[in-house]
Amino acid sequence: MSSAHILVVDDEPDIRTLIQEILEEEGYEVSVADSGGAARRQRRTHRPDLILLDVWMEDIDGISLLREWAEGGELPCPVIIISGHGTVETAVEATRLGAYDFIEKPISLARLLLVVERALEADKLAREVVDLKQQLPVVPEPVGRSDTLQRLREQVLKVAAHDTGVLLKGEPGSGKKTFAHFLHHNSPRRQGPLVEISVGSLSQSNSAVELFGSEDEERVHYGRFEQANRGTLYIDDIGDMDEQTQARLLSALETRSFTRVGGTEPVRLDVRIVAATRHDLDQAVAAGRFREDLYYHLNVVPIQIPRLAEHCEDVPELLNYYVTFFVDREHLPYRHFALAAQNRLRNYSWPGNVRELKNLVQRLLILGSGEEITLDEVESALQAQLMNRDSALEDSTLFELPLREAREQFEKNYLEHQLQEAGGSVGKLATRVGMERTHLYRKLKALGIDVKKGSD
């Protein structure tokens, strides 16, 4: 993983060179600009992690440039103002606009390095706080000690050491995001950001902007790729990506660069891609829904995440983990599972995988009473889940899914019910649901609904 990228903006060549040499000796990646215009161009070419900005320059002063960058509400990265003729008013204005600190010339190199280090650390902590507020906590490490999980954990640790793309395959709720976090935090990029994006939550019209960013005159919007610079970009629901965005992603992976929407200059790419899918991408490629060349780029190291039913011996440990999780996080009353209840859940099929287990624990802690969760309580909860599953709109996990995934689950449940009502006849099913038969066959195949030959 490369070190932090610092942009030094100063119209004095000696100072630019001195600061550049000192920072590079400390292991930072440094770009320089001798004017405001050059600084704008540098920001477009390579997103900086920190900017050292001189106040007095010929084309534009640093405070005006700072104000321009802060127009969106906040600065894109920490900015440290440097000036040989600083005033209290200048320092106050810089701080008001969001500058991290103000350093006077002649520059104390020891102070410069200390302020740079503190600014980068403060920015990292701020981003981590934002991430925690925007998403539920992710399990830091896969929970369980089964042979299946131990082998998978060892496989992920081996893959994590090599800076290559990874494709995680598995059913919804099986823990793909957990393994993505586990991989990142055990990789050489662990000090860099882990940025997540779910393709299923994006509309076709804005997916390219969200991933690759955009440019409009002097304004630059950094997309998820640049936000994940020197770190890992986790792309969930990759199989739902539209064709145009697939083409952009393929180009970025092939050239290790991309162009923002509305931009003209290529931006260097220094990101590890971890993609995840619940779909069979081989079938998607064969059906023409997913680019074959992109699939081969992503599928360098495929990792299959097993269904919970395939490592059911981990269920008791998962139950205990999520009891502690909800007691600590949501202050729910502590309850423990009776041995008979644990045994029943160990032998349950878990169609919703770990996500279903987590929801079940939360519901039992909220609705139950007494220190022990009994077998009768568990049976009642499972029966309620079974009844709810008959109606996709009442499925407890459906509302947690991205819109595209929820719609697909509803379509699957709906067509399976209608097919049963039609006695297994696709011809009668087509009449019942008002679909052309050829299109209906493709839909049934895409949803994984088994239709027996001769059912017409």
CSV table of C-alpha atoms in Angstrom, one decimal:
chain,number,residue,atom,x,y,z
A,1,MET,CA,0.0,0.0,0.0
A,2,SER,CA,1.3,3.4,-0.9
A,3,SER,CA,1.7,6.2,1.8
A,4,ALA,CA,-0.4,9.3,2.1
A,5,HIS,CA,-0.4,11.7,-0.8
A,6,ILE,CA,0.4,15.3,0.1
A,7,LEU,CA,0.0,18.3,-2.3
A,8,VAL,CA,2.4,21.2,-1.6
A,9,VAL,CA,1.2,24.5,-3.1
A,10,ASP,CA,3.7,27.3,-2.9
A,11,ASP,CA,5.1,29.8,-5.5
A,12,GLU,CA,8.6,29.8,-3.9
A,13,PRO,CA,10.7,27.1,-5.6
A,14,ASP,CA,13.1,26.7,-2.7
A,15,ILE,CA,10.4,26.2,-0.2
A,16,ARG,CA,8.5,23.8,-2.4
A,17,THR,CA,11.6,21.7,-3.0
A,18,LEU,CA,12.6,21.7,0.7
A,19,ILE,CA,9.2,20.6,1.9
A,20,GLN,CA,8.9,18.0,-0.8
A,21,GLU,CA,12.3,16.5,0.0
A,22,ILE,CA,11.6,16.4,3.8
A,23,LEU,CA,8.2,14.8,3.3
A,24,GLU,CA,9.4,12.2,0.8
A,25,GLU,CA,12.2,11.3,3.3
A,26,GLU,CA,9.4,10.5,5.8
A,27,GLY,CA,7.8,8.2,3.3
A,28,TYR,CA,5.0,10.4,2.0
A,29,GLU,CA,4.0,10.7,-1.7
A,30,VAL,CA,4.3,14.3,-2.7
A,31,SER,CA,3.0,16.4,-5.5
A,32,VAL,CA,3.8,20.1,-6.0
A,33,ALA,CA,2.1,23.1,-7.5
A,34,ASP,CA,3.5,26.6,-8.0
A,35,SER,CA,0.1,28.4,-8.4
A,36,GLY,CA,-3.6,28.1,-7.7
A,37,GLY,CA,-4.3,26.9,-11.2
A,38,ALA,CA,-1.6,24.2,-10.9
A,39,ALA,CA,-3.1,23.2,-7.6
A,40,ARG,CA,-6.6,22.8,-9.2
A,41,ARG,CA,-5.1,20.6,-11.9
A,42,GLN,CA,-3.2,18.5,-9.4
A,43,ARG,CA,-6.4,17.9,-7.4
A,44,ARG,CA,-8.1,16.7,-10.5
A,45,THR,CA,-5.3,14.3,-11.5
A,46,HIS,CA,-4.7,12.7,-8.1
A,47,ARG,CA,-6.9,13.1,-5.0
A,48,PRO,CA,-4.6,14.4,-2.1
A,49,ASP,CA,-4.9,13.2,1.5
A,50,LEU,CA,-3.6,16.5,2.7
A,51,ILE,CA,-2.7,19.9,1.2
A,52,LEU,CA,-0.1,22.4,2.4
A,53,LEU,CA,-1.3,25.7,1.0
A,54,ASP,CA,0.6,29.0,0.8
A,55,VAL,CA,-1.4,32.2,1.3
A,56,TRP,CA,0.3,34.6,-1.2
A,57,MET,CA,0.5,33.5,-4.8
A,58,GLU,CA,0.3,35.5,-8.1
A,59,ASP,CA,-2.8,34.1,-9.7
A,60,ILE,CA,-5.0,33.6,-6.6
A,61,ASP,CA,-4.4,33.8,-2.8
A,62,GLY,CA,-4.6,30.7,-0.7
A,63,ILE,CA,-7.6,31.8,1.4
A,64,SER,CA,-9.7,32.3,-1.8
A,65,LEU,CA,-8.6,28.9,-3.0
A,66,LEU,CA,-9.6,27.4,0.4
A,67,ARG,CA,-13.0,29.2,0.2
A,68,GLU,CA,-13.5,27.7,-3.3
A,69,TRP,CA,-12.7,24.2,-2.1
A,70,ALA,CA,-15.0,24.5,0.9
A,71,GLU,CA,-18.0,25.6,-1.1
A,72,GLY,CA,-19.5,22.1,-0.9
A,73,GLY,CA,-19.8,22.4,2.9
A,74,GLU,CA,-16.5,20.8,3.9
A,75,LEU,CA,-13.0,20.5,2.6
A,76,PRO,CA,-12.2,17.3,0.7
A,77,CYS,CA,-9.1,16.7,2.9
A,78,PRO,CA,-7.1,18.4,5.7
A,79,VAL,CA,-5.6,21.7,4.6
A,80,ILE,CA,-2.6,23.3,6.4
A,81,ILE,CA,-2.0,27.0,5.6
A,82,ILE,CA,1.6,28.3,5.4
A,83,SER,CA,2.5,31.9,5.2
A,84,GLY,CA,5.4,34.3,5.5
A,85,HIS,CA,3.3,37.3,6.3
A,86,GLY,CA,0.5,35.8,8.4
A,87,THR,CA,-2.0,37.9,10.4
A,88,VAL,CA,-4.4,37.0,13.1
A,89,GLU,CA,-7.3,37.8,10.6
A,90,THR,CA,-5.8,35.4,8.0
A,91,ALA,CA,-5.5,32.7,10.6
A,92,VAL,CA,-9.0,33.2,11.9
A,93,GLU,CA,-10.5,33.1,8.3
A,94,ALA,CA,-8.5,30.0,7.4
A,95,THR,CA,-9.8,28.3,10.5
A,96,ARG,CA,-13.4,29.4,9.8
A,97,LEU,CA,-13.1,27.8,6.3
A,98,GLY,CA,-12.0,24.5,7.8
A,99,ALA,CA,-8.2,24.7,7.7
A,100,TYR,CA,-6.6,22.2,10.1
A,101,ASP,CA,-3.7,24.5,11.2
A,102,PHE,CA,-1.7,27.6,10.3
A,103,ILE,CA,2.1,27.5,10.0
A,104,GLU,CA,4.3,30.6,9.7
A,105,LYS,CA,7.5,31.0,7.7
A,106,PRO,CA,10.3,30.4,8.2
A,107,ILE,CA,9.0,26.9,8.6
A,108,SER,CA,10.1,24.7,11.5
A,109,LEU,CA,10.5,21.3,9.9
A,110,ALA,CA,9.9,19.5,13.2
A,111,ARG,CA,6.6,21.4,13.7
A,112,LEU,CA,5.6,20.8,10.1
A,113,LEU,CA,6.1,17.0,10.4
A,114,LEU,CA,4.2,16.9,13.7
A,115,VAL,CA,1.2,18.9,12.3
A,116,VAL,CA,1.1,16.8,9.1
A,117,GLU,CA,1.1,13.6,11.2
A,118,ARG,CA,-1.6,14.9,13.5
A,119,ALA,CA,-3.8,16.2,10.6
A,120,LEU,CA,-3.7,12.8,8.8
A,121,GLU,CA,-4.5,11.0,12.0
A,122,ALA,CA,-7.4,13.3,12.9
A,123,ASP,CA,-8.8,12.9,9.4
A,124,LYS,CA,-8.6,9.1,9.6
A,125,LEU,CA,-10.4,9.1,13.0
A,126,ALA,CA,-13.1,11.5,11.6
A,127,ARG,CA,-13.8,9.2,8.7
A,128,GLU,CA,-14.0,6.2,11.0
A,129,VAL,CA,-16.6,8.0,13.1
A,130,VAL,CA,-18.6,8.8,10.0
A,131,ASP,CA,-18.5,5.2,8.9
A,132,LEU,CA,-19.7,4.0,12.3
A,133,LYS,CA,-22.6,6.4,12.2
A,134,GLN,CA,-23.6,5.4,8.6
A,135,GLN,CA,-23.6,1.6,9.1
A,136,LEU,CA,-24.3,-1.0,11.7
A,137,PRO,CA,-21.2,-2.5,13.3
A,138,VAL,CA,-19.7,-5.3,11.3
A,139,VAL,CA,-18.5,-8.5,13.1
A,140,PRO,CA,-14.7,-7.9,13.2
A,141,GLU,CA,-13.9,-11.6,12.6
A,142,PRO,CA,-16.0,-14.6,11.4
A,143,VAL,CA,-17.5,-16.2,14.5
A,144,GLY,CA,-17.2,-20.0,14.8
A,145,ARG,CA,-14.7,-22.8,15.2
A,146,SER,CA,-16.0,-25.4,12.9
A,147,ASP,CA,-13.6,-27.1,10.4
A,148,THR,CA,-15.5,-25.4,7.6
A,149,LEU,CA,-15.0,-21.9,9.0
A,150,GLN,CA,-11.4,-22.6,10.1
A,151,ARG,CA,-10.4,-23.6,6.6
A,152,LEU,CA,-12.2,-20.6,5.1
A,153,ARG,CA,-10.5,-18.3,7.6
A,154,GLU,CA,-7.1,-19.7,6.7
A,155,GLN,CA,-7.9,-19.3,3.0
A,156,VAL,CA,-8.9,-15.6,3.4
A,157,LEU,CA,-5.8,-14.9,5.4
A,158,LYS,CA,-3.6,-16.3,2.6
A,159,VAL,CA,-5.5,-14.3,0.0
A,160,ALA,CA,-5.3,-11.1,2.1
A,161,ALA,CA,-1.5,-11.1,1.9
A,162,HIS,CA,-1.6,-10.8,-1.9
A,163,ASP,CA,-2.8,-7.5,-3.4
A,164,THR,CA,-5.2,-9.1,-5.9
A,165,GLY,CA,-8.9,-8.8,-6.7
A,166,VAL,CA,-11.3,-11.2,-4.8
A,167,LEU,CA,-14.8,-12.4,-5.6
A,168,LEU,CA,-16.9,-13.5,-2.7
A,169,LYS,CA,-19.8,-15.8,-3.6
A,170,GLY,CA,-22.6,-16.8,-1.3
A,171,GLU,CA,-26.3,-16.6,-0.4
A,172,PRO,CA,-27.8,-13.4,1.1
A,173,GLY,CA,-27.0,-13.2,4.8
A,174,SER,CA,-24.2,-15.7,4.7
A,175,GLY,CA,-21.5,-13.2,5.9
A,176,LYS,CA,-19.8,-11.9,2.7
A,177,LYS,CA,-19.4,-8.5,4.3
A,178,THR,CA,-17.9,-9.9,7.4
A,179,PHE,CA,-15.3,-11.8,5.4
A,180,ALA,CA,-14.6,-8.6,3.3
A,181,HIS,CA,-13.8,-6.7,6.5
A,182,PHE,CA,-11.7,-9.7,7.8
A,183,LEU,CA,-9.7,-9.7,4.6
A,184,HIS,CA,-9.1,-6.0,4.6
A,185,HIS,CA,-8.0,-5.8,8.2
A,186,ASN,CA,-5.4,-8.6,7.6
A,187,SER,CA,-4.0,-7.2,4.4
A,188,PRO,CA,-1.1,-4.8,3.7
A,189,ARG,CA,-3.8,-2.1,3.0
A,190,ARG,CA,-5.2,-2.3,6.6
A,191,GLN,CA,-4.1,1.2,7.4
A,192,GLY,CA,-6.1,2.5,4.4
A,193,PRO,CA,-9.8,3.0,4.2
A,194,LEU,CA,-12.4,0.3,3.6
A,195,VAL,CA,-15.2,1.8,1.5
A,196,GLU,CA,-18.4,-0.1,0.8
A,197,ILE,CA,-21.0,0.3,-1.9
A,198,SER,CA,-24.0,-1.8,-2.8
A,199,VAL,CA,-24.8,-1.8,-6.5
A,200,GLY,CA,-28.4,-2.9,-5.6
A,201,SER,CA,-28.9,0.5,-3.9
A,202,LEU,CA,-27.8,2.5,-6.9
A,203,SER,CA,-29.9,3.7,-9.8
A,204,GLN,CA,-28.5,3.2,-13.3
A,205,SER,CA,-28.4,7.0,-13.8
A,206,ASN,CA,-26.0,7.7,-10.8
A,207,SER,CA,-24.0,4.5,-10.4
A,208,ALA,CA,-21.0,5.9,-12.5
A,209,VAL,CA,-20.9,9.1,-10.5
A,210,GLU,CA,-21.0,7.2,-7.2
A,211,LEU,CA,-18.2,4.9,-8.2
A,212,PHE,CA,-16.0,7.2,-10.3
A,213,GLY,CA,-16.9,10.7,-9.2
A,214,SER,CA,-17.6,13.7,-11.4
A,215,GLU,CA,-16.3,17.1,-12.5
A,216,ASP,CA,-18.2,20.3,-13.1
A,217,GLU,CA,-16.1,23.4,-14.0
A,218,GLU,CA,-13.9,23.9,-11.0
A,219,ARG,CA,-15.7,21.5,-8.7
A,220,VAL,CA,-14.6,17.9,-8.2
A,221,HIS,CA,-16.8,15.2,-6.6
A,222,TYR,CA,-14.7,12.2,-5.5
A,223,GLY,CA,-16.4,8.9,-6.0
A,224,ARG,CA,-16.0,5.7,-4.0
A,225,PHE,CA,-12.8,4.7,-5.9
A,226,GLU,CA,-11.0,7.8,-4.8
A,227,GLN,CA,-12.4,7.6,-1.3
A,228,ALA,CA,-10.9,4.2,-1.1
A,229,ASN,CA,-7.5,5.3,-2.3
A,230,ARG,CA,-4.7,3.1,-0.9
A,231,GLY,CA,-7.3,0.9,0.7
A,232,THR,CA,-10.1,-1.5,-0.3
A,233,LEU,CA,-13.3,-1.0,-2.2
A,234,TYR,CA,-16.0,-3.5,-1.3
A,235,ILE,CA,-18.6,-3.8,-4.1
A,236,ASP,CA,-21.7,-5.8,-3.0
A,237,ASP,CA,-24.3,-7.1,-5.5
A,238,ILE,CA,-21.8,-6.8,-8.4
A,239,GLY,CA,-24.0,-9.0,-10.4
A,240,ASP,CA,-26.7,-6.3,-10.5
A,241,MET,CA,-24.4,-3.7,-12.1
A,242,ASP,CA,-25.7,-2.2,-15.3
A,243,GLU,CA,-23.8,-2.7,-18.6
A,244,GLN,CA,-22.4,0.8,-18.9
A,245,THR,CA,-21.0,0.8,-15.4
A,246,GLN,CA,-19.6,-2.7,-16.0
A,247,ALA,CA,-17.7,-1.3,-19.0
A,248,ARG,CA,-16.3,1.6,-16.9
A,249,LEU,CA,-15.2,-0.7,-14.2
A,250,LEU,CA,-13.5,-3.1,-16.7
A,251,SER,CA,-11.6,-0.1,-18.2
A,252,ALA,CA,-10.5,1.0,-14.7
A,253,LEU,CA,-9.2,-2.5,-13.8
A,254,GLU,CA,-7.4,-2.9,-17.1
A,255,THR,CA,-5.7,0.5,-17.2
A,256,ARG,CA,-5.4,1.1,-13.4
A,257,SER,CA,-7.0,4.5,-14.0
A,258,PHE,CA,-10.4,6.0,-14.7
A,259,THR,CA,-11.9,9.3,-15.8
A,260,ARG,CA,-14.5,11.0,-13.7
A,261,VAL,CA,-18.0,11.7,-15.2
A,262,GLY,CA,-17.6,15.0,-17.0
A,263,GLY,CA,-13.8,14.9,-16.7
A,264,THR,CA,-11.1,14.6,-19.3
A,265,GLU,CA,-7.9,13.7,-17.4
A,266,PRO,CA,-7.3,10.1,-16.2
A,267,VAL,CA,-7.1,9.5,-12.5
A,268,ARG,CA,-4.7,6.9,-11.1
A,269,LEU,CA,-6.2,3.9,-9.4
A,270,ASP,CA,-4.7,2.5,-6.2
A,271,VAL,CA,-7.4,0.3,-4.8
A,272,ARG,CA,-8.0,-3.3,-4.1
A,273,ILE,CA,-11.4,-4.5,-5.3
A,274,VAL,CA,-13.3,-7.1,-3.3
A,275,ALA,CA,-16.6,-7.8,-5.0
A,276,ALA,CA,-19.5,-9.9,-3.7
A,277,THR,CA,-22.4,-11.6,-5.4
A,278,ARG,CA,-25.3,-13.9,-4.6
A,279,HIS,CA,-25.8,-14.7,-8.3
A,280,ASP,CA,-24.3,-17.5,-10.3
A,281,LEU,CA,-22.1,-15.2,-12.5
A,282,ASP,CA,-21.3,-18.1,-14.9
A,283,GLN,CA,-25.0,-18.2,-15.8
A,284,ALA,CA,-25.2,-14.4,-15.9
A,285,VAL,CA,-22.2,-14.4,-18.4
A,286,ALA,CA,-23.8,-17.1,-20.5
A,287,ALA,CA,-27.1,-15.2,-20.5
A,288,GLY,CA,-25.4,-12.0,-21.6
A,289,ARG,CA,-26.2,-10.1,-18.4
A,290,PHE,CA,-22.7,-9.8,-17.2
A,291,ARG,CA,-19.5,-9.1,-19.2
A,292,GLU,CA,-17.3,-12.1,-19.6
A,293,ASP,CA,-14.0,-10.1,-19.6
A,294,LEU,CA,-15.0,-8.3,-16.4
A,295,TYR,CA,-15.9,-11.6,-14.8
A,296,TYR,CA,-12.4,-12.9,-15.4
A,297,HIS,CA,-10.9,-9.8,-13.9
A,298,LEU,CA,-12.9,-10.1,-10.8
A,299,ASN,CA,-12.8,-13.9,-10.5
A,300,VAL,CA,-9.0,-14.1,-10.0
A,301,VAL,CA,-9.4,-15.5,-6.5
A,302,PRO,CA,-13.0,-16.7,-6.0
A,303,ILE,CA,-14.0,-17.5,-2.4
A,304,GLN,CA,-17.3,-19.4,-1.6
A,305,ILE,CA,-18.9,-18.3,1.6
A,306,PRO,CA,-20.9,-21.3,2.9
A,307,ARG,CA,-24.5,-21.4,4.0
A,308,LEU,CA,-25.0,-21.5,7.8
A,309,ALA,CA,-26.5,-24.9,7.4
A,310,GLU,CA,-23.1,-26.1,6.1
A,311,HIS,CA,-21.4,-25.2,9.4
A,312,CYS,CA,-24.3,-25.6,11.8
A,313,GLU,CA,-21.9,-26.6,14.7
A,314,ASP,CA,-21.1,-22.9,14.9
A,315,VAL,CA,-24.7,-22.0,15.8
A,316,PRO,CA,-24.3,-22.1,19.6
A,317,GLU,CA,-21.3,-19.8,19.4
A,318,LEU,CA,-23.1,-17.4,17.1
A,319,LEU,CA,-26.1,-17.4,19.4
A,320,ASN,CA,-23.9,-16.4,22.3
A,321,TYR,CA,-22.1,-13.8,20.3
A,322,TYR,CA,-25.3,-12.0,19.2
A,323,VAL,CA,-26.8,-12.2,22.7
A,324,THR,CA,-23.7,-10.3,23.9
A,325,PHE,CA,-23.8,-8.0,20.8
A,326,PHE,CA,-27.4,-6.8,21.5
A,327,VAL,CA,-27.0,-6.6,25.2
A,328,ASP,CA,-23.9,-4.3,24.8
A,329,ARG,CA,-25.2,-2.3,21.8
A,330,GLU,CA,-28.9,-2.0,22.4
A,331,HIS,CA,-28.9,-2.6,26.2
A,332,LEU,CA,-31.4,-5.4,25.9
A,333,PRO,CA,-31.8,-7.7,28.9
A,334,TYR,CA,-29.3,-10.6,29.0
A,335,ARG,CA,-30.9,-14.0,28.4
A,336,HIS,CA,-29.2,-17.3,27.7
A,337,PHE,CA,-30.3,-20.1,25.4
A,338,ALA,CA,-31.3,-23.4,27.1
A,339,LEU,CA,-29.4,-26.4,25.8
A,340,ALA,CA,-32.5,-27.9,24.2
A,341,ALA,CA,-33.1,-24.6,22.4
A,342,GLN,CA,-29.5,-24.5,21.1
A,343,ASN,CA,-29.8,-28.1,19.9
A,344,ARG,CA,-33.0,-27.2,18.0
A,345,LEU,CA,-31.4,-24.3,16.3
A,346,ARG,CA,-28.3,-26.3,15.5
A,347,ASN,CA,-30.5,-28.6,13.5
A,348,TYR,CA,-32.5,-25.8,11.8
A,349,SER,CA,-32.1,-25.2,8.1
A,350,TRP,CA,-31.4,-21.4,8.4
A,351,PRO,CA,-32.7,-20.3,4.9
A,352,GLY,CA,-31.8,-16.7,5.8
A,353,ASN,CA,-28.3,-17.8,7.1
A,354,VAL,CA,-26.5,-15.7,9.7
A,355,ARG,CA,-28.7,-12.7,9.1
A,356,GLU,CA,-31.7,-14.7,10.1
A,357,LEU,CA,-30.0,-16.0,13.2
A,358,LYS,CA,-29.1,-12.5,14.2
A,359,ASN,CA,-32.7,-11.3,13.7
A,360,LEU,CA,-34.0,-14.2,15.7
A,361,VAL,CA,-31.8,-13.5,18.7
A,362,GLN,CA,-32.8,-9.8,18.7
A,363,ARG,CA,-36.5,-10.7,18.5
A,364,LEU,CA,-36.2,-13.2,21.4
A,365,LEU,CA,-34.4,-10.7,23.6
A,366,ILE,CA,-37.0,-8.0,22.9
A,367,LEU,CA,-40.1,-10.0,23.2
A,368,GLY,CA,-39.2,-12.7,25.7
A,369,SER,CA,-38.8,-12.6,29.5
A,370,GLY,CA,-36.9,-14.5,32.1
A,371,GLU,CA,-33.2,-15.4,32.1
A,372,GLU,CA,-33.5,-18.5,29.9
A,373,ILE,CA,-34.7,-18.8,26.3
A,374,THR,CA,-36.6,-22.0,26.2
A,375,LEU,CA,-37.2,-24.6,23.5
A,376,ASP,CA,-40.9,-23.6,23.5
A,377,GLU,CA,-40.0,-20.0,22.8
A,378,VAL,CA,-37.7,-21.0,20.0
A,379,GLU,CA,-40.3,-23.3,18.4
A,380,SER,CA,-42.9,-20.4,18.5
A,381,ALA,CA,-40.4,-18.0,16.9
A,382,LEU,CA,-39.5,-20.5,14.2
A,383,GLN,CA,-43.2,-21.2,13.5
A,384,ALA,CA,-43.8,-17.4,13.2
A,385,GLN,CA,-40.9,-17.1,10.8
A,386,LEU,CA,-42.3,-20.0,8.7
A,387,MET,CA,-45.7,-18.3,8.5
A,388,ASN,CA,-44.2,-15.0,7.6
A,389,ARG,CA,-42.0,-16.5,4.9
A,390,ASP,CA,-45.2,-17.6,3.1
A,391,SER,CA,-45.7,-14.0,2.3
A,392,ALA,CA,-42.6,-12.2,1.0
A,393,LEU,CA,-44.0,-8.8,2.2
A,394,GLU,CA,-44.0,-10.1,5.8
A,395,ASP,CA,-40.6,-11.7,5.6
A,396,SER,CA,-38.5,-10.3,8.5
A,397,THR,CA,-35.4,-10.1,6.3
A,398,LEU,CA,-37.0,-8.7,3.2
A,399,PHE,CA,-37.0,-5.1,4.4
A,400,GLU,CA,-33.3,-5.2,5.2
A,401,LEU,CA,-32.5,-6.0,1.6
A,402,PRO,CA,-31.6,-3.6,-1.2
A,403,LEU,CA,-34.6,-2.7,-3.4
A,404,ARG,CA,-33.4,-4.8,-6.3
A,405,GLU,CA,-32.8,-7.9,-4.1
A,406,ALA,CA,-36.1,-7.5,-2.3
A,407,ARG,CA,-38.0,-7.2,-5.6
A,408,GLU,CA,-36.3,-10.3,-6.9
A,409,GLN,CA,-37.2,-12.3,-3.7
A,410,PHE,CA,-40.8,-11.2,-4.0
A,411,GLU,CA,-40.9,-12.2,-7.7
A,412,LYS,CA,-39.5,-15.6,-6.8
A,413,ASN,CA,-42.0,-16.2,-4.0
A,414,TYR,CA,-44.9,-14.9,-6.1
A,415,LEU,CA,-44.1,-17.1,-9.2
A,416,GLU,CA,-43.5,-20.2,-7.1
A,417,HIS,CA,-46.9,-19.7,-5.5
A,418,GLN,CA,-48.6,-19.1,-8.8
A,419,LEU,CA,-46.8,-22.1,-10.4
A,420,GLN,CA,-48.1,-24.3,-7.6
A,421,GLU,CA,-51.6,-22.9,-8.1
A,422,ALA,CA,-51.3,-23.6,-11.9
A,423,GLY,CA,-50.4,-27.3,-11.1
A,424,GLY,CA,-46.9,-26.8,-12.4
A,425,SER,CA,-48.0,-25.8,-15.9
A,426,VAL,CA,-46.0,-22.9,-17.3
A,427,GLY,CA,-48.7,-22.3,-19.9
A,428,LYS,CA,-51.3,-21.8,-17.3
A,429,LEU,CA,-48.8,-19.8,-15.2
A,430,ALA,CA,-48.2,-17.4,-18.2
A,431,THR,CA,-52.0,-16.8,-18.4
A,432,ARG,CA,-52.4,-16.3,-14.7
A,433,VAL,CA,-49.5,-13.7,-14.4
A,434,GLY,CA,-50.0,-12.1,-17.8
A,435,MET,CA,-46.5,-12.8,-19.2
A,436,GLU,CA,-45.4,-14.0,-22.6
A,437,ARG,CA,-44.2,-17.6,-22.3
A,438,THR,CA,-40.7,-17.2,-23.6
A,439,HIS,CA,-40.0,-14.2,-21.3
A,440,LEU,CA,-41.6,-16.2,-18.4
A,441,TYR,CA,-39.2,-19.1,-19.0
A,442,ARG,CA,-36.2,-16.7,-18.9
A,443,LYS,CA,-37.6,-15.2,-15.7
A,444,LEU,CA,-38.1,-18.5,-14.0
A,445,LYS,CA,-34.6,-19.6,-14.9
A,446,ALA,CA,-33.0,-16.4,-13.7
A,447,LEU,CA,-34.8,-16.7,-10.4
A,448,GLY,CA,-33.7,-20.3,-10.0
A,449,ILE,CA,-37.2,-21.8,-10.1
A,450,ASP,CA,-37.2,-25.4,-11.2
A,451,VAL,CA,-39.7,-26.2,-13.9
A,452,LYS,CA,-40.1,-29.8,-14.8
A,453,LYS,CA,-40.1,-30.7,-18.5
A,454,GLY,CA,-43.4,-31.5,-19.9
A,455,SER,CA,-45.1,-29.3,-17.3
A,456,ASP,CA,-47.1,-27.7,-20.0
